[in-house]
mmCIF file of N, CA and C in Angstrom:
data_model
loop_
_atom_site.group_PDB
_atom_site.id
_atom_site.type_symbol
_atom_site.label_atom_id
_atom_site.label_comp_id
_atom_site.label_asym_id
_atom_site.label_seq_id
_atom_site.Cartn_x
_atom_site.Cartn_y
_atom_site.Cartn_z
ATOM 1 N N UNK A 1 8.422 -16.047 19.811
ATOM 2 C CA UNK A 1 7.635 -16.286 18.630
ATOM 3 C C UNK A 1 6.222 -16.727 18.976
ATOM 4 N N UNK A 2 6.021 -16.491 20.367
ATOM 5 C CA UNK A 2 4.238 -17.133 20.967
ATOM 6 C C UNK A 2 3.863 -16.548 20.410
ATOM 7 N N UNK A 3 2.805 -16.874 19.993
ATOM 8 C CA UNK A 3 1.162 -15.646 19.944
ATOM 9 C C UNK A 3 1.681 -15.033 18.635
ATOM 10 N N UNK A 4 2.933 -14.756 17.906
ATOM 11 C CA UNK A 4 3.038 -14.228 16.876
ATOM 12 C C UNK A 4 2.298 -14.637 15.252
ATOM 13 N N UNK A 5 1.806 -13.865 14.319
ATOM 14 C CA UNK A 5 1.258 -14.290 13.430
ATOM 15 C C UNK A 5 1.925 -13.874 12.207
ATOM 16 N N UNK A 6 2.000 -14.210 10.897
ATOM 17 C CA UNK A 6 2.821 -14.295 9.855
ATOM 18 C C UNK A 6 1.712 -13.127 8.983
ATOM 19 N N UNK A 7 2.397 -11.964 8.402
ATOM 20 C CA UNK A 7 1.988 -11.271 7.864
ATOM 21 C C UNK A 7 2.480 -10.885 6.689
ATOM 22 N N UNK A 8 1.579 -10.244 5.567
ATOM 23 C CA UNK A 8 2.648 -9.631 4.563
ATOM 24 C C UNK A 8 2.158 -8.327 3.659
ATOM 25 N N UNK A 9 2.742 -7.832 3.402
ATOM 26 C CA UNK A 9 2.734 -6.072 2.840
ATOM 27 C C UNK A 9 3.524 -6.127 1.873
ATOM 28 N N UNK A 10 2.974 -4.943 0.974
ATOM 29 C CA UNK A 10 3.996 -4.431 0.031
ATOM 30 C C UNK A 10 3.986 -2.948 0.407
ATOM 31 N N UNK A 11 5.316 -1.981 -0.092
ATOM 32 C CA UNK A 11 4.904 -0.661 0.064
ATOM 33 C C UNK A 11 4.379 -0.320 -1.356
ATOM 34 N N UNK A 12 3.161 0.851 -1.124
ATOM 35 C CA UNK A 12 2.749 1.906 -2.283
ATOM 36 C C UNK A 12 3.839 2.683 -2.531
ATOM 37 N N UNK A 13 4.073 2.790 -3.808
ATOM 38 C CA UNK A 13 5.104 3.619 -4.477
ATOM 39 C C UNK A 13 4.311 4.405 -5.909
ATOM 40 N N UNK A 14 4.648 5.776 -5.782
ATOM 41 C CA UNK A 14 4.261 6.740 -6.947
ATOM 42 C C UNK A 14 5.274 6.785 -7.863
ATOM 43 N N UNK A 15 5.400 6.381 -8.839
ATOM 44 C CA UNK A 15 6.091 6.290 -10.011
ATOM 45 C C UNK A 15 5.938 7.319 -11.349
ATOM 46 N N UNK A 16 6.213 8.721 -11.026
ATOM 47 C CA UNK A 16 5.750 9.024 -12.026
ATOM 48 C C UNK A 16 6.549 9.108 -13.776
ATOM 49 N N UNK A 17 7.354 8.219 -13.763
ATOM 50 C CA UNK A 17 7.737 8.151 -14.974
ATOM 51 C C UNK A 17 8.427 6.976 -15.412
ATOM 52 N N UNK A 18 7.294 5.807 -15.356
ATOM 53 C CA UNK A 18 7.678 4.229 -15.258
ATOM 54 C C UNK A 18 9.372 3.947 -15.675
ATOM 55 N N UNK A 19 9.748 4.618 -17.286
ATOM 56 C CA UNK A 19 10.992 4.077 -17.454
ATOM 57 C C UNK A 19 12.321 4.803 -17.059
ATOM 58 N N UNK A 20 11.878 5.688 -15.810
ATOM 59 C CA UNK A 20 13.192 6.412 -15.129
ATOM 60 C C UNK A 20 13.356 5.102 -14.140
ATOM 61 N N UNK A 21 12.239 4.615 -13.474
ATOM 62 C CA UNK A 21 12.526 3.706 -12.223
ATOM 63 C C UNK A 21 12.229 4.640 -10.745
ATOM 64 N N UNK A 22 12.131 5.665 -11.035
ATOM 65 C CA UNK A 22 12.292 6.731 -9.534
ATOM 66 C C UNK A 22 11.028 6.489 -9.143
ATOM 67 N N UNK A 23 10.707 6.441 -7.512
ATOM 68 C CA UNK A 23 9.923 6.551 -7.437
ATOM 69 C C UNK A 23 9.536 7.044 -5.997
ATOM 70 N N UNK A 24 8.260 7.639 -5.407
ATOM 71 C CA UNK A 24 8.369 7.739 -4.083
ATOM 72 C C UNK A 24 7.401 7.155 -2.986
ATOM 73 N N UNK A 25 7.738 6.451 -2.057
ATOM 74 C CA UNK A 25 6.578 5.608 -1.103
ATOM 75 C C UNK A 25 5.473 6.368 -0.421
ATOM 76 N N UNK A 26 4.188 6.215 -0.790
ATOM 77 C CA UNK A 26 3.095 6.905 -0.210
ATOM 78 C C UNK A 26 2.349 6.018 0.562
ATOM 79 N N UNK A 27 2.815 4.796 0.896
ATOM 80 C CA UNK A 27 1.684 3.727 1.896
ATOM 81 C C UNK A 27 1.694 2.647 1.884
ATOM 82 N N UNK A 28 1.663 1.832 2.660
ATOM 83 C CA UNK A 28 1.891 0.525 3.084
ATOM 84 C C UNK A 28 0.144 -0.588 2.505
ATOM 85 N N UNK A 29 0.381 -1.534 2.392
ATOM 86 C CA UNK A 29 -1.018 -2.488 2.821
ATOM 87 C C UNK A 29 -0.317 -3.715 3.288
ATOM 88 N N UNK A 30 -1.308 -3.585 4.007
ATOM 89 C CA UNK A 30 -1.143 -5.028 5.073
ATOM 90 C C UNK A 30 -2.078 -6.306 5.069
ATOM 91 N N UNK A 31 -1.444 -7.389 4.746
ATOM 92 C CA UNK A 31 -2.775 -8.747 4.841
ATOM 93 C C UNK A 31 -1.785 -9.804 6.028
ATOM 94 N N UNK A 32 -2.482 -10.079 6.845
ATOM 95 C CA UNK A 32 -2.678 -11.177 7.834
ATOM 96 C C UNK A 32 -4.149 -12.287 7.743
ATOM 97 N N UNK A 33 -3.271 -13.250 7.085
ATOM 98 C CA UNK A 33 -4.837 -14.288 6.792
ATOM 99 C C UNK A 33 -4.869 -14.858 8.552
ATOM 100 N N UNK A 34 -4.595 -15.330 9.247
ATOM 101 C CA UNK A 34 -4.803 -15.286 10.367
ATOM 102 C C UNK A 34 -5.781 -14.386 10.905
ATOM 103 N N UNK A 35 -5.966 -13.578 11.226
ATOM 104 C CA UNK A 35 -6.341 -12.585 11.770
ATOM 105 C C UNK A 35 -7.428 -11.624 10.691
ATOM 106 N N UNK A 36 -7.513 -12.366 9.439
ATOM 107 C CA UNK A 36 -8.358 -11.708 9.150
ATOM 108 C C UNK A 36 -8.296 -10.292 8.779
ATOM 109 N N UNK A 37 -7.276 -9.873 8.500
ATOM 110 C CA UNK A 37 -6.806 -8.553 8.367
ATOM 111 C C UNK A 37 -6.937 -7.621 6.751
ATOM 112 N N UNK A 38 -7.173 -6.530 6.281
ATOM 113 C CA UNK A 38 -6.408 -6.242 5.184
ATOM 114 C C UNK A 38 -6.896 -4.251 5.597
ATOM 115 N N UNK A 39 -5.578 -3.706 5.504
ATOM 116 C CA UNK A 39 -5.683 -2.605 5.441
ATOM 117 C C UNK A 39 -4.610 -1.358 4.799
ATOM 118 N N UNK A 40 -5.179 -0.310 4.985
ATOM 119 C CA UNK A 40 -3.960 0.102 3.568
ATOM 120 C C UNK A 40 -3.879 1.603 4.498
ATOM 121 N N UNK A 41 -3.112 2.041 4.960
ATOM 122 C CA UNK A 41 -2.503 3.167 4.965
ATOM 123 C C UNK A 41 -1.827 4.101 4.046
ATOM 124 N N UNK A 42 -1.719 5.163 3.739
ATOM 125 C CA UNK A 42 -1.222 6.248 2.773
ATOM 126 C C UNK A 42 -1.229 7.436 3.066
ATOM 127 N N UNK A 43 0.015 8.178 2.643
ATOM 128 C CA UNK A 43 -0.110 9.651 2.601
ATOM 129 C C UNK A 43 0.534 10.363 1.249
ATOM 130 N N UNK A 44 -0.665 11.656 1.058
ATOM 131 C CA UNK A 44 -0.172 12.323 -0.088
ATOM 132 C C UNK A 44 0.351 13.340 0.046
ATOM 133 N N UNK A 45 1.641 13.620 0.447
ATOM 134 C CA UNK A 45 2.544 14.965 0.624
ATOM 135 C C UNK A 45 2.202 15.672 -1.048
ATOM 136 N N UNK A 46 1.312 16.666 -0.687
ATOM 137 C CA UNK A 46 1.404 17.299 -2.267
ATOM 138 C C UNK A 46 2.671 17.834 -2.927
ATOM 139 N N UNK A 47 3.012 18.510 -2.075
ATOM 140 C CA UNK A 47 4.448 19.492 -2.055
ATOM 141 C C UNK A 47 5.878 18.368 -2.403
ATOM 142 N N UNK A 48 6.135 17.357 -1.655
ATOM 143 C CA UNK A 48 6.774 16.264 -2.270
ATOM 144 C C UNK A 48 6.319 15.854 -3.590
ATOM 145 N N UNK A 49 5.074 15.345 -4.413
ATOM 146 C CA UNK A 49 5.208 14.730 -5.202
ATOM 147 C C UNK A 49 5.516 15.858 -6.551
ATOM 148 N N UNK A 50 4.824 16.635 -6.256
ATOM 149 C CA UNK A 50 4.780 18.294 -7.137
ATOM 150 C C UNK A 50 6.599 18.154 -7.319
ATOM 151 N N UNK A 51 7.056 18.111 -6.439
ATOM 152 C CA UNK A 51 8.532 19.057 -6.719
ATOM 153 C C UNK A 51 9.468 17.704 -7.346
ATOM 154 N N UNK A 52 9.125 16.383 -6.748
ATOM 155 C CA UNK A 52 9.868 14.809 -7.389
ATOM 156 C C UNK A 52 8.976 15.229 -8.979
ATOM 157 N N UNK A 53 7.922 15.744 -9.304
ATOM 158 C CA UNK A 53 7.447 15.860 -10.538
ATOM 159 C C UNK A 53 6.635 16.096 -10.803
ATOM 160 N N UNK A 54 7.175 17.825 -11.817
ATOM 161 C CA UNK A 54 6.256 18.253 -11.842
ATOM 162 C C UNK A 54 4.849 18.409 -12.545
ATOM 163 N N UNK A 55 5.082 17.724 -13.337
ATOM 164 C CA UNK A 55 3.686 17.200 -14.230
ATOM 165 C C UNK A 55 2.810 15.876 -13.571
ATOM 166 N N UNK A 56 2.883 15.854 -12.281
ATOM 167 C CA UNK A 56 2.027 14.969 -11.535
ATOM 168 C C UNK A 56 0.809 15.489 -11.095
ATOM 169 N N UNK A 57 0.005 14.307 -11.288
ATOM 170 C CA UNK A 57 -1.799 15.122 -11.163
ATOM 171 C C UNK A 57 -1.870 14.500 -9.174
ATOM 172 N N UNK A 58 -1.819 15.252 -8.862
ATOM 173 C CA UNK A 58 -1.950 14.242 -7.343
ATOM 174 C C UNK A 58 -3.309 14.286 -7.047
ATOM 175 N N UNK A 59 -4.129 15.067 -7.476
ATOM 176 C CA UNK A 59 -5.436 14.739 -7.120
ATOM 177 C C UNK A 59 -6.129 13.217 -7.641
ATOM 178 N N UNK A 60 -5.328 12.940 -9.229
ATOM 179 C CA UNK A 60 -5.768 11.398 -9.072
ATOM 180 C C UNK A 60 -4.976 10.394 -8.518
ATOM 181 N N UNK A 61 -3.288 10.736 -8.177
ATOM 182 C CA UNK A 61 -3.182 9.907 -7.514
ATOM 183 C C UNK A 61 -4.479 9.322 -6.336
ATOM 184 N N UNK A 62 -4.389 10.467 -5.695
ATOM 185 C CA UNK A 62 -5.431 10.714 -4.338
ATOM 186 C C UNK A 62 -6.597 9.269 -4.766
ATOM 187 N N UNK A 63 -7.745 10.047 -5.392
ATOM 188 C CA UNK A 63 -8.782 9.263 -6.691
ATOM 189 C C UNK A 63 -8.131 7.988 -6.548
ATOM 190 N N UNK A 64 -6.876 7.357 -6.967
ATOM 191 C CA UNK A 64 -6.952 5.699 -6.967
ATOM 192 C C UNK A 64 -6.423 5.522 -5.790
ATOM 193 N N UNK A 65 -6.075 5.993 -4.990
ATOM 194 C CA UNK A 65 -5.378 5.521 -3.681
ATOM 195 C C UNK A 65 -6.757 5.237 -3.080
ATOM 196 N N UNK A 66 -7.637 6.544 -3.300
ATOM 197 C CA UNK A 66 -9.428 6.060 -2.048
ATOM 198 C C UNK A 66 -9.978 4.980 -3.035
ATOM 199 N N UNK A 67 -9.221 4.748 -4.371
ATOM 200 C CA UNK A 67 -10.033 3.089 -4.565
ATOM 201 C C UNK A 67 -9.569 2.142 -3.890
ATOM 202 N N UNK A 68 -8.108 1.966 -4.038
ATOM 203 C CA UNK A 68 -7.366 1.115 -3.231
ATOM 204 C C UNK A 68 -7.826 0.444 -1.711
ATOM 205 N N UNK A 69 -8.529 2.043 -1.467
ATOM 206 C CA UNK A 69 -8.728 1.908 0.152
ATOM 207 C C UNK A 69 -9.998 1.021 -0.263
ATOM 208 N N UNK A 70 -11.044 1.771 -0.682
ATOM 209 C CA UNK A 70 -12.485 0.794 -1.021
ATOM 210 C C UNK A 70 -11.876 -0.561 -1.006
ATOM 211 N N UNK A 71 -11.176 -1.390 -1.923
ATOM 212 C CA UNK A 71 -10.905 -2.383 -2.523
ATOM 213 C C UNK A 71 -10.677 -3.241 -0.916
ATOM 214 N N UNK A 72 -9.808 -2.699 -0.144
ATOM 215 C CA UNK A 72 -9.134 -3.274 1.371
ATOM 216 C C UNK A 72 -10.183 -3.428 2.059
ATOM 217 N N UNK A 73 -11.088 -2.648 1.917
ATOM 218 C CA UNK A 73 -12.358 -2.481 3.249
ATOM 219 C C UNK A 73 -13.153 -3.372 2.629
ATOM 220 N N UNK A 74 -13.499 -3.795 1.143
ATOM 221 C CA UNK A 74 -14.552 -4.589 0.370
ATOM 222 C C UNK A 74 -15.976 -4.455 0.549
ATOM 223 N N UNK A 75 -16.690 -5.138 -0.108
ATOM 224 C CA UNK A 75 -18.256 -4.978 -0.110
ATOM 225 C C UNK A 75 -18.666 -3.842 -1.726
ATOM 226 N N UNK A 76 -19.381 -3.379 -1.737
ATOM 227 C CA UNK A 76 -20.251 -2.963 -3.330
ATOM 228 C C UNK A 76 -18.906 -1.776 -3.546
ATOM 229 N N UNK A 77 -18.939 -0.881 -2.366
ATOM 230 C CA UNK A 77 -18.048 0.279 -2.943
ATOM 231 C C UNK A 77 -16.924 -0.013 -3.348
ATOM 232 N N UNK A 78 -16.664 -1.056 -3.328
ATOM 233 C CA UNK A 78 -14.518 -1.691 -3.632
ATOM 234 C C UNK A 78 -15.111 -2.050 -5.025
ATOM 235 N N UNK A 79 -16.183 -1.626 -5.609
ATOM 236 C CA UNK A 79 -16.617 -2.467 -7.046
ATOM 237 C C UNK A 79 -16.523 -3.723 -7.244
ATOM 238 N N UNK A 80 -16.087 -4.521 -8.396
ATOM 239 C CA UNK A 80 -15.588 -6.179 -8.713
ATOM 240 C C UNK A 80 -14.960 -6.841 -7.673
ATOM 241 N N UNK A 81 -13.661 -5.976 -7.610
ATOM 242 C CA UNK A 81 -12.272 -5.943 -6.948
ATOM 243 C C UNK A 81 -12.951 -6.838 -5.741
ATOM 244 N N UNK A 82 -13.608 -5.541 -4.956
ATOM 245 C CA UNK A 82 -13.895 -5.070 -3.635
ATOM 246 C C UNK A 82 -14.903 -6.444 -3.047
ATOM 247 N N UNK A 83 -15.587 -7.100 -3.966
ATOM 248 C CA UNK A 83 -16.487 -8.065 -3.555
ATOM 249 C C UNK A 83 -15.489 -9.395 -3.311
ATOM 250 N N UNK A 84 -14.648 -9.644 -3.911
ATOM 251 C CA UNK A 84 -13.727 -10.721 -3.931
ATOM 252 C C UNK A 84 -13.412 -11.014 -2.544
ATOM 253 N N UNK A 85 -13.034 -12.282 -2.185
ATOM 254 C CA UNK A 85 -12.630 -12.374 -0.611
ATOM 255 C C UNK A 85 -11.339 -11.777 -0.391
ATOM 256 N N UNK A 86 -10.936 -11.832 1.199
ATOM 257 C CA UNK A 86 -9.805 -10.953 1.343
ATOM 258 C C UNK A 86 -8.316 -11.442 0.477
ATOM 259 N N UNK A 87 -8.108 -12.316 0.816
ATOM 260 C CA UNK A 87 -6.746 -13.277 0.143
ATOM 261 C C UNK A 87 -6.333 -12.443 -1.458
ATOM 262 N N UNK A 88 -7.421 -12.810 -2.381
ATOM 263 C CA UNK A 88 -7.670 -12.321 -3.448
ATOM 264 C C UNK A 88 -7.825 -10.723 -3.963
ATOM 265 N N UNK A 89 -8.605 -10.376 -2.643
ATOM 266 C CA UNK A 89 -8.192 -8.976 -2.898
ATOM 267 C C UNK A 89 -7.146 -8.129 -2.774
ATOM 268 N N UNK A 90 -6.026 -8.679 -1.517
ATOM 269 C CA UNK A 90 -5.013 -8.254 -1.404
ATOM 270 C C UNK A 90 -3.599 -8.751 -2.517
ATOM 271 N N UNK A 91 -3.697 -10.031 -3.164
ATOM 272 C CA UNK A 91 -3.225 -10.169 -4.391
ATOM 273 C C UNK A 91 -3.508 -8.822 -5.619
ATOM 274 N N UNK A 92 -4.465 -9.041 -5.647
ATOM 275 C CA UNK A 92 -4.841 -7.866 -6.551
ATOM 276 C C UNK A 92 -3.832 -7.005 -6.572
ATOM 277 N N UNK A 93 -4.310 -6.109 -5.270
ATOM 278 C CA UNK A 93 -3.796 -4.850 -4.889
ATOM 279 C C UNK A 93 -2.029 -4.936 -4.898
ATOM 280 N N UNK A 94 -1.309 -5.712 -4.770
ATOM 281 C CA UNK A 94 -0.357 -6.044 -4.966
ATOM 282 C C UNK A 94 0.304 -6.603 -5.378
ATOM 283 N N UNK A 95 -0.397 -6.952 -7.020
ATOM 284 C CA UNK A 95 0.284 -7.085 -8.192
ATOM 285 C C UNK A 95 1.071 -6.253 -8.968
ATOM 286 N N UNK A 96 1.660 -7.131 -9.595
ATOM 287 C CA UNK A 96 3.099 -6.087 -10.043
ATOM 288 C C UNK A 96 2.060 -5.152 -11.317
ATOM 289 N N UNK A 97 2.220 -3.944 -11.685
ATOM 290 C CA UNK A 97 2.052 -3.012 -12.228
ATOM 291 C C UNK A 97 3.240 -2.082 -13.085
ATOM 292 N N UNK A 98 2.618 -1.584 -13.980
ATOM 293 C CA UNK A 98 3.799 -0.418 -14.767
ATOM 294 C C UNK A 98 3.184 0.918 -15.280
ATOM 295 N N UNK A 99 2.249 1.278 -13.563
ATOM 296 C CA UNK A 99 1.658 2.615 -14.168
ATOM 297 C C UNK A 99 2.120 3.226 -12.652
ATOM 298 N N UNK A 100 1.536 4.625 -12.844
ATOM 299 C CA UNK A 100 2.428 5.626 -12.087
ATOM 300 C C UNK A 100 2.202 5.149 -10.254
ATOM 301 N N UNK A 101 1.210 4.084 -10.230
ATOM 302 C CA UNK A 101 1.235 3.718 -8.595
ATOM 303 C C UNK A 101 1.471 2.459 -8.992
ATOM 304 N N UNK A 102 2.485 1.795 -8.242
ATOM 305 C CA UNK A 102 2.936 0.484 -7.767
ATOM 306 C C UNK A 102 3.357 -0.086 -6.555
ATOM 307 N N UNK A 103 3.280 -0.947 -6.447
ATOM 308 C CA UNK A 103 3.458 -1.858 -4.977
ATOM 309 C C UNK A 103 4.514 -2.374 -5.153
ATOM 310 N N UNK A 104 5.552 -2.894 -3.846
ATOM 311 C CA UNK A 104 6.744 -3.192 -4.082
ATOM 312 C C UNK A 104 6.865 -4.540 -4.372
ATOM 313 N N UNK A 105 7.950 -4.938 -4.034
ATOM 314 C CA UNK A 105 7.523 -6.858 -3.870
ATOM 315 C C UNK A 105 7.036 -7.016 -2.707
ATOM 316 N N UNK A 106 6.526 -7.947 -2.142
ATOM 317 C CA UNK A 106 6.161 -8.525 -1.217
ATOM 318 C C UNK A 106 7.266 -8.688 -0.303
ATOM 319 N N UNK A 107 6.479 -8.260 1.235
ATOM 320 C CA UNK A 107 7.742 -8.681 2.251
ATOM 321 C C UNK A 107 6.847 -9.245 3.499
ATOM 322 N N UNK A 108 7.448 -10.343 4.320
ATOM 323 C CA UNK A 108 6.850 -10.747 5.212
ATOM 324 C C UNK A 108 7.643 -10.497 6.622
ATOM 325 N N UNK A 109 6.492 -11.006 7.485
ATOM 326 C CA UNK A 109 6.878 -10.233 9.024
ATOM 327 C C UNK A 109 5.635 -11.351 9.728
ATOM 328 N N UNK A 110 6.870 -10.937 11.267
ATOM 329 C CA UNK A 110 5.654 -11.871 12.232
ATOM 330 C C UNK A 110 4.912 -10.285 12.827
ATOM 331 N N UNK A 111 3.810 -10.658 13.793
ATOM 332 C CA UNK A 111 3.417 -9.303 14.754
ATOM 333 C C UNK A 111 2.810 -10.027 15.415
ATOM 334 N N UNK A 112 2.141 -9.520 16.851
ATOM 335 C CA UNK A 112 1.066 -9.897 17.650
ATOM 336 C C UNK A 112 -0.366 -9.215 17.108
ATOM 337 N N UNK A 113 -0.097 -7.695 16.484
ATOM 338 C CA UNK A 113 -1.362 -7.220 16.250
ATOM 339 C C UNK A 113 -1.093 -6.610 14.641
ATOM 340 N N UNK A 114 -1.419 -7.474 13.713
ATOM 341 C CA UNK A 114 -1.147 -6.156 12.220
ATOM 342 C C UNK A 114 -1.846 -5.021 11.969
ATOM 343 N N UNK A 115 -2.521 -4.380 13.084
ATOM 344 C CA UNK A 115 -2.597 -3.098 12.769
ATOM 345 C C UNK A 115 -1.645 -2.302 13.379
ATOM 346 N N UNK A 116 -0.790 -2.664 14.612
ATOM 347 C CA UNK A 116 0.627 -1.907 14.810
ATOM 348 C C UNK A 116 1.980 -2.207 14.417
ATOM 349 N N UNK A 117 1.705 -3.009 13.212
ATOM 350 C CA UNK A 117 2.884 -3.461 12.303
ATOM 351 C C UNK A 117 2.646 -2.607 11.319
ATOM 352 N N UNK A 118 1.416 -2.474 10.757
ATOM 353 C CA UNK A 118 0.675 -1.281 9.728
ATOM 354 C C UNK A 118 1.288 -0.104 10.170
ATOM 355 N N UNK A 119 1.004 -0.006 11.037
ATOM 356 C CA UNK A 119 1.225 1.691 11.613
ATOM 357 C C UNK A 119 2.997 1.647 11.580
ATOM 358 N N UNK A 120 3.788 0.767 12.460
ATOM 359 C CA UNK A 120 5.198 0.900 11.749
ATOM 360 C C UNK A 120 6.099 0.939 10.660
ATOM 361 N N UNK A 121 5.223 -0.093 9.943
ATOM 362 C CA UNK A 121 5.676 -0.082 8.573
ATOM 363 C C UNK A 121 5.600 1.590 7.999
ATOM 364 N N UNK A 122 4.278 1.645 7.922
ATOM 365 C CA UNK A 122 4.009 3.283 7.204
ATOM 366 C C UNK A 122 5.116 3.984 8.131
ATOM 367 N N UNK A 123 5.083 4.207 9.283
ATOM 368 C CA UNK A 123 6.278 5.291 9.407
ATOM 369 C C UNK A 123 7.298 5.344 9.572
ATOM 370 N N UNK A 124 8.160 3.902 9.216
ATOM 371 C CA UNK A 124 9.893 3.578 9.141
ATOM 372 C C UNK A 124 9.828 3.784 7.295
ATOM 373 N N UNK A 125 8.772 3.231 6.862
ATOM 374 C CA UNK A 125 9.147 3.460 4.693
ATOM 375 C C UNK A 125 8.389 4.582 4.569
ATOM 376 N N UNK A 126 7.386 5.291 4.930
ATOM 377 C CA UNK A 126 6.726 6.405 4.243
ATOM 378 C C UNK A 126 6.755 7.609 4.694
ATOM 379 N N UNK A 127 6.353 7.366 6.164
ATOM 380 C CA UNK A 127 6.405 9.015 6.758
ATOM 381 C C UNK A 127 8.354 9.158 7.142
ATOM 382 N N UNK A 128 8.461 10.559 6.532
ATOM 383 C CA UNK A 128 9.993 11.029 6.711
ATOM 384 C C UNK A 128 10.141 11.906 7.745
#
């Protein structure tokens, strides 16, 4: 447990039809206040979300996911959100929601580095 630091993520989930409950994981974000961290990984399998449903616009999924990203990186382009300090911004981003992108609950983890906890997370819940 040396050197380890306390981290926490939710996964991105596409929801496209809030009161079925179905939904499918497109990306992780990661905050480590230690370390100063916040970053958001994602992928948009078009062909997956098209065929889970087919009246899904994935081009705006896409559209709020590169806000999402703005929002993680912060400064003018994250808009309001994006100026907020990190702590706050990653609350944000992973507040509970009931529109077609949502974040899961919160889960925590130790790592030495959270950008290769980032990178695992995304490909044990998202990439198949």
């Amino acid at each position: 447990m040396q050197n380890r630091i306390a981290y926490e993520y939710t996964i991105i989930r596409v929801v496209p039809k809030v009161e079925r409950e179905e939904f499918l994981n497109v990306g992780v974000i990661l905050y480590a206040r230690k370390k100063r961290f916040l970053d958001i990984r994602y992928h948009i399998d078009h062909e997956r979300l098209t065929t889970f449903s087919k009246d899904i616009d994935v081009d705006l999924i896409a559209d709020y996911l590169k806000a999402w990203e703005l929002v993680c990186r912060g400064g003018v382009a994250g808009g309001s959100i994006g100026q907020l300090d990190m702590p706050v911004r990653f609350r944000w981003l992973s507040a509970n929601r009931s529109t077609i992108i949502q974040g899961s609950k919160l889960h925590t983890g130790l790592c030495h580095d959270p950008k290769e906890a980032l990178v695992d997370i995304f490909e044990r819940y998202v990439v198949l």
